[in-house]
XYZ file of C-alpha atoms in Angstrom:
272
model
C 5.374 11.371 -22.780
C 6.685 14.517 -23.572
C 6.158 16.901 -26.242
C 9.350 16.328 -28.154
C 8.119 12.805 -28.580
C 4.583 14.348 -29.108
C 5.596 16.157 -31.902
C 7.476 13.297 -33.543
C 4.312 11.291 -33.121
C 2.225 13.529 -34.887
C 4.732 14.072 -37.860
C 5.282 10.002 -38.499
C 1.324 9.660 -38.302
C 0.426 13.113 -39.948
C 2.725 15.019 -41.883
C 2.345 14.987 -46.064
C 6.591 12.920 -46.733
C 8.209 14.750 -49.336
C 11.331 13.484 -51.339
C 13.948 15.420 -52.552
C 12.351 16.185 -55.916
C 8.740 17.643 -54.230
C 8.083 21.254 -54.376
C 6.936 23.765 -52.311
C 6.829 27.950 -51.832
C 8.544 29.765 -48.958
C 10.881 32.702 -48.557
C 12.298 34.650 -45.858
C 13.946 38.504 -45.427
C 13.368 41.647 -44.026
C 10.590 42.969 -46.547
C 8.348 40.582 -44.455
C 5.970 42.051 -41.542
C 7.318 38.325 -39.741
C 11.156 38.845 -39.887
C 12.783 37.715 -36.885
C 9.856 36.132 -35.211
C 10.502 32.390 -35.725
C 13.862 33.564 -33.624
C 12.127 33.919 -30.618
C 10.924 31.951 -27.765
C 12.074 28.728 -29.737
C 14.478 25.803 -28.434
C 17.258 25.469 -30.109
C 19.753 22.352 -29.327
C 23.144 22.257 -30.524
C 25.239 19.197 -32.689
C 28.931 19.405 -32.275
C 29.364 20.882 -35.280
C 26.916 23.634 -34.782
C 29.177 24.813 -31.932
C 32.169 24.519 -33.807
C 30.606 26.750 -36.742
C 29.399 29.436 -33.997
C 32.197 29.833 -32.146
C 34.723 30.301 -34.537
C 32.606 32.286 -36.010
C 32.019 34.758 -33.156
C 35.927 33.833 -32.531
C 35.575 32.278 -29.198
C 37.181 29.588 -27.425
C 34.915 26.331 -27.469
C 34.747 26.602 -23.547
C 33.773 30.528 -23.170
C 31.225 29.751 -25.903
C 29.198 26.837 -24.040
C 29.664 28.911 -20.693
C 28.249 32.003 -22.069
C 25.701 31.111 -24.850
C 24.384 27.620 -23.956
C 22.464 25.511 -21.008
C 22.477 21.461 -20.687
C 18.933 20.363 -19.633
C 18.408 17.546 -17.251
C 16.424 14.944 -18.481
C 16.611 11.539 -17.079
C 15.603 9.277 -19.674
C 18.439 11.251 -21.883
C 22.223 9.295 -22.190
C 23.873 12.383 -23.387
C 23.883 16.051 -22.805
C 23.017 18.301 -25.457
C 23.798 22.071 -25.412
C 20.634 24.344 -25.559
C 21.037 27.373 -27.177
C 20.226 30.085 -24.154
C 17.590 32.810 -25.451
C 18.381 36.488 -24.307
C 15.534 37.330 -21.600
C 15.919 40.766 -21.964
C 15.137 41.126 -25.657
C 11.771 39.302 -25.276
C 13.319 35.565 -25.308
C 15.037 35.665 -28.427
C 18.686 34.250 -29.979
C 21.409 36.410 -28.588
C 22.529 36.537 -32.357
C 19.750 38.403 -34.063
C 19.909 42.121 -35.060
C 16.144 44.041 -35.403
C 17.167 45.204 -38.639
C 20.017 43.123 -40.201
C 18.650 39.913 -38.626
C 21.196 36.789 -37.910
C 24.665 38.198 -37.201
C 26.149 34.972 -37.838
C 24.001 33.739 -40.748
C 26.811 31.450 -42.390
C 27.522 30.247 -39.646
C 23.851 29.653 -38.459
C 23.227 26.273 -36.735
C 21.789 23.633 -38.574
C 17.654 23.841 -37.504
C 17.829 27.588 -38.777
C 19.356 26.662 -42.061
C 16.842 23.910 -42.478
C 13.221 25.772 -41.649
C 10.704 25.472 -42.735
C 11.757 21.994 -43.966
C 12.207 19.061 -41.404
C 13.829 15.554 -41.760
C 12.478 12.279 -40.148
C 15.643 9.969 -40.206
C 15.722 6.267 -40.724
C 15.960 5.575 -37.380
C 12.716 7.964 -36.468
C 11.145 5.970 -39.008
C 11.897 2.427 -38.078
C 8.569 1.955 -36.984
C 6.612 2.622 -40.334
C 9.300 0.535 -42.083
C 9.900 3.762 -44.329
C 13.262 5.519 -45.227
C 13.803 9.293 -44.266
C 11.716 12.149 -45.420
C 11.494 15.762 -45.438
C 7.803 17.848 -44.165
C 6.641 21.005 -44.270
C 6.706 23.529 -40.571
C 4.106 25.511 -41.271
C 3.681 28.102 -38.215
C 0.772 30.394 -38.447
C 3.901 33.350 -37.669
C 5.471 32.754 -40.866
C 4.713 34.836 -43.931
C 7.059 33.507 -45.755
C 4.341 30.310 -46.875
C 2.397 32.719 -49.488
C 5.447 33.589 -51.912
C 5.419 32.667 -55.254
C 9.317 31.804 -54.844
C 9.575 28.063 -55.747
C 11.975 25.591 -54.841
C 12.564 21.753 -54.852
C 13.442 20.376 -51.706
C 17.163 19.615 -53.162
C 17.636 23.200 -54.125
C 16.586 24.136 -50.684
C 19.210 22.328 -48.941
C 21.692 23.295 -51.327
C 21.018 26.617 -50.888
C 21.202 26.917 -47.522
C 24.339 24.803 -47.400
C 23.258 22.107 -45.828
C 26.199 19.321 -47.123
C 28.409 19.864 -44.238
C 25.944 19.795 -41.461
C 24.677 16.751 -42.865
C 27.854 14.911 -43.045
C 29.117 15.706 -39.472
C 25.116 14.996 -38.273
C 26.055 11.496 -39.462
C 29.198 10.983 -37.283
C 27.160 12.056 -34.203
C 24.218 9.772 -35.131
C 26.711 6.598 -35.023
C 27.220 7.976 -31.841
C 23.820 9.050 -30.178
C 21.999 6.332 -32.246
C 24.911 3.654 -31.436
C 23.891 0.032 -31.023
C 24.448 -0.513 -27.689
C 22.318 2.503 -26.470
C 19.051 0.744 -27.276
C 20.166 -2.332 -25.245
C 19.918 -0.843 -21.970
C 23.742 0.353 -21.910
C 24.411 3.616 -20.125
C 27.498 5.642 -19.969
C 28.810 6.052 -16.931
C 30.297 9.593 -15.599
C 33.905 9.566 -16.731
C 32.255 8.561 -20.157
C 29.681 11.303 -20.545
C 33.193 13.561 -19.761
C 34.765 12.327 -22.302
C 32.223 12.803 -24.355
C 31.434 16.402 -24.093
C 34.793 17.251 -24.053
C 35.976 15.513 -27.443
C 32.377 16.482 -29.318
C 31.957 19.661 -27.693
C 34.455 21.586 -25.866
C 37.243 20.543 -28.471
C 39.189 23.212 -27.263
C 40.047 20.854 -24.249
C 40.090 17.630 -26.464
C 42.726 19.279 -28.381
C 44.987 19.753 -25.131
C 44.175 16.267 -23.913
C 45.468 15.207 -27.207
C 48.760 17.070 -27.336
C 49.811 18.070 -23.394
C 49.531 14.516 -22.332
C 50.987 10.705 -23.240
C 47.994 10.453 -25.761
C 50.608 10.628 -28.732
C 52.653 7.873 -27.300
C 50.234 5.850 -26.647
C 48.063 6.178 -29.711
C 49.270 5.266 -33.254
C 48.121 9.234 -35.177
C 50.429 9.533 -38.162
C 52.484 13.111 -38.141
C 50.547 14.322 -40.796
C 47.546 13.705 -39.196
C 48.497 15.135 -35.874
C 49.136 18.292 -37.491
C 45.970 18.561 -39.147
C 44.311 17.934 -35.253
C 46.615 20.687 -33.928
C 45.270 23.908 -36.721
C 42.143 22.255 -38.006
C 38.809 22.290 -35.987
C 37.042 20.245 -38.380
C 39.834 17.403 -38.677
C 39.995 17.773 -34.719
C 35.986 16.830 -34.655
C 36.131 14.262 -36.686
C 39.346 12.687 -34.768
C 36.730 13.353 -31.238
C 33.677 11.155 -32.724
C 36.347 7.989 -33.259
C 37.567 8.432 -30.037
C 34.289 9.071 -28.337
C 33.068 5.802 -30.428
C 36.451 3.685 -28.683
C 35.965 5.578 -25.350
C 32.417 4.711 -24.999
C 31.741 1.683 -27.176
C 35.008 -0.012 -27.013
C 35.580 -0.113 -31.126
C 39.537 0.367 -32.494
C 38.518 3.229 -33.965
C 42.171 4.503 -32.863
C 44.981 2.562 -33.674
C 46.922 1.518 -30.723
C 50.463 1.521 -30.581
C 52.477 -2.282 -29.939
C 53.837 -1.133 -26.982
C 50.158 0.174 -25.287
C 49.381 -2.910 -26.290
C 51.736 -4.712 -24.651
C 51.308 -2.780 -21.811
C 47.744 -3.128 -21.254
C 47.677 -7.063 -21.784
C 50.433 -7.324 -19.300
C 48.131 -4.923 -16.666
C 45.486 -7.152 -17.574
C 47.232 -10.543 -16.843
C 48.310 -9.071 -13.583
C 44.619 -8.162 -12.161
């Protein structure tokens, strides 16, 4: 059992389960002695929406960002690759976007784990064994002085203040892929499917080229107004990417096929 799995089991068994109306005390800022310490020597796995926001804040292409700031740890038990944010080894294994005086330099576009802290969330998939619904919990660490504050929040107030809503929306789409019913039935993606997953959800500049620099739009029924959105709007493209991955990996008809392409596929199938 790895450390992440051990932590999940501990949370399920021991941590108080909080609802959105429950309250806690916390604050963060440069006036605290612990400022920036929580940004060092930490594992931050990035969702597709995290990468989208971070690389746009840095005005970088998706491939450049992934190559420069992430690694993909190998785990034979993991079906899909998930990038891990690289820490700056020369600066003491700290997040590369942290300034000693100003803190996070991409704060409006920081990833989901940084927004949530000190809250954690257990989803229905993780709590299924205990028969309970999604709940929140407090990650109280010795390095953090923020818990001594008189500033009080409800869980819902904290989530709103930290701008969690769009992250949760894209997080739901991500879970529809990573927690798809097929993934729990012994199914495993082949190499081509893993490549498609990575391109459509993480390297979306390449996914855009895949759509517009190939015969894709001749084969799939994408309305002209939607195609304009895919060319100009990264969030629209990522949402489409989730639909495409569900089709490419799980065979769902989430992207309509043009009638002539349907006939071609049928004819090809009959001839084999």
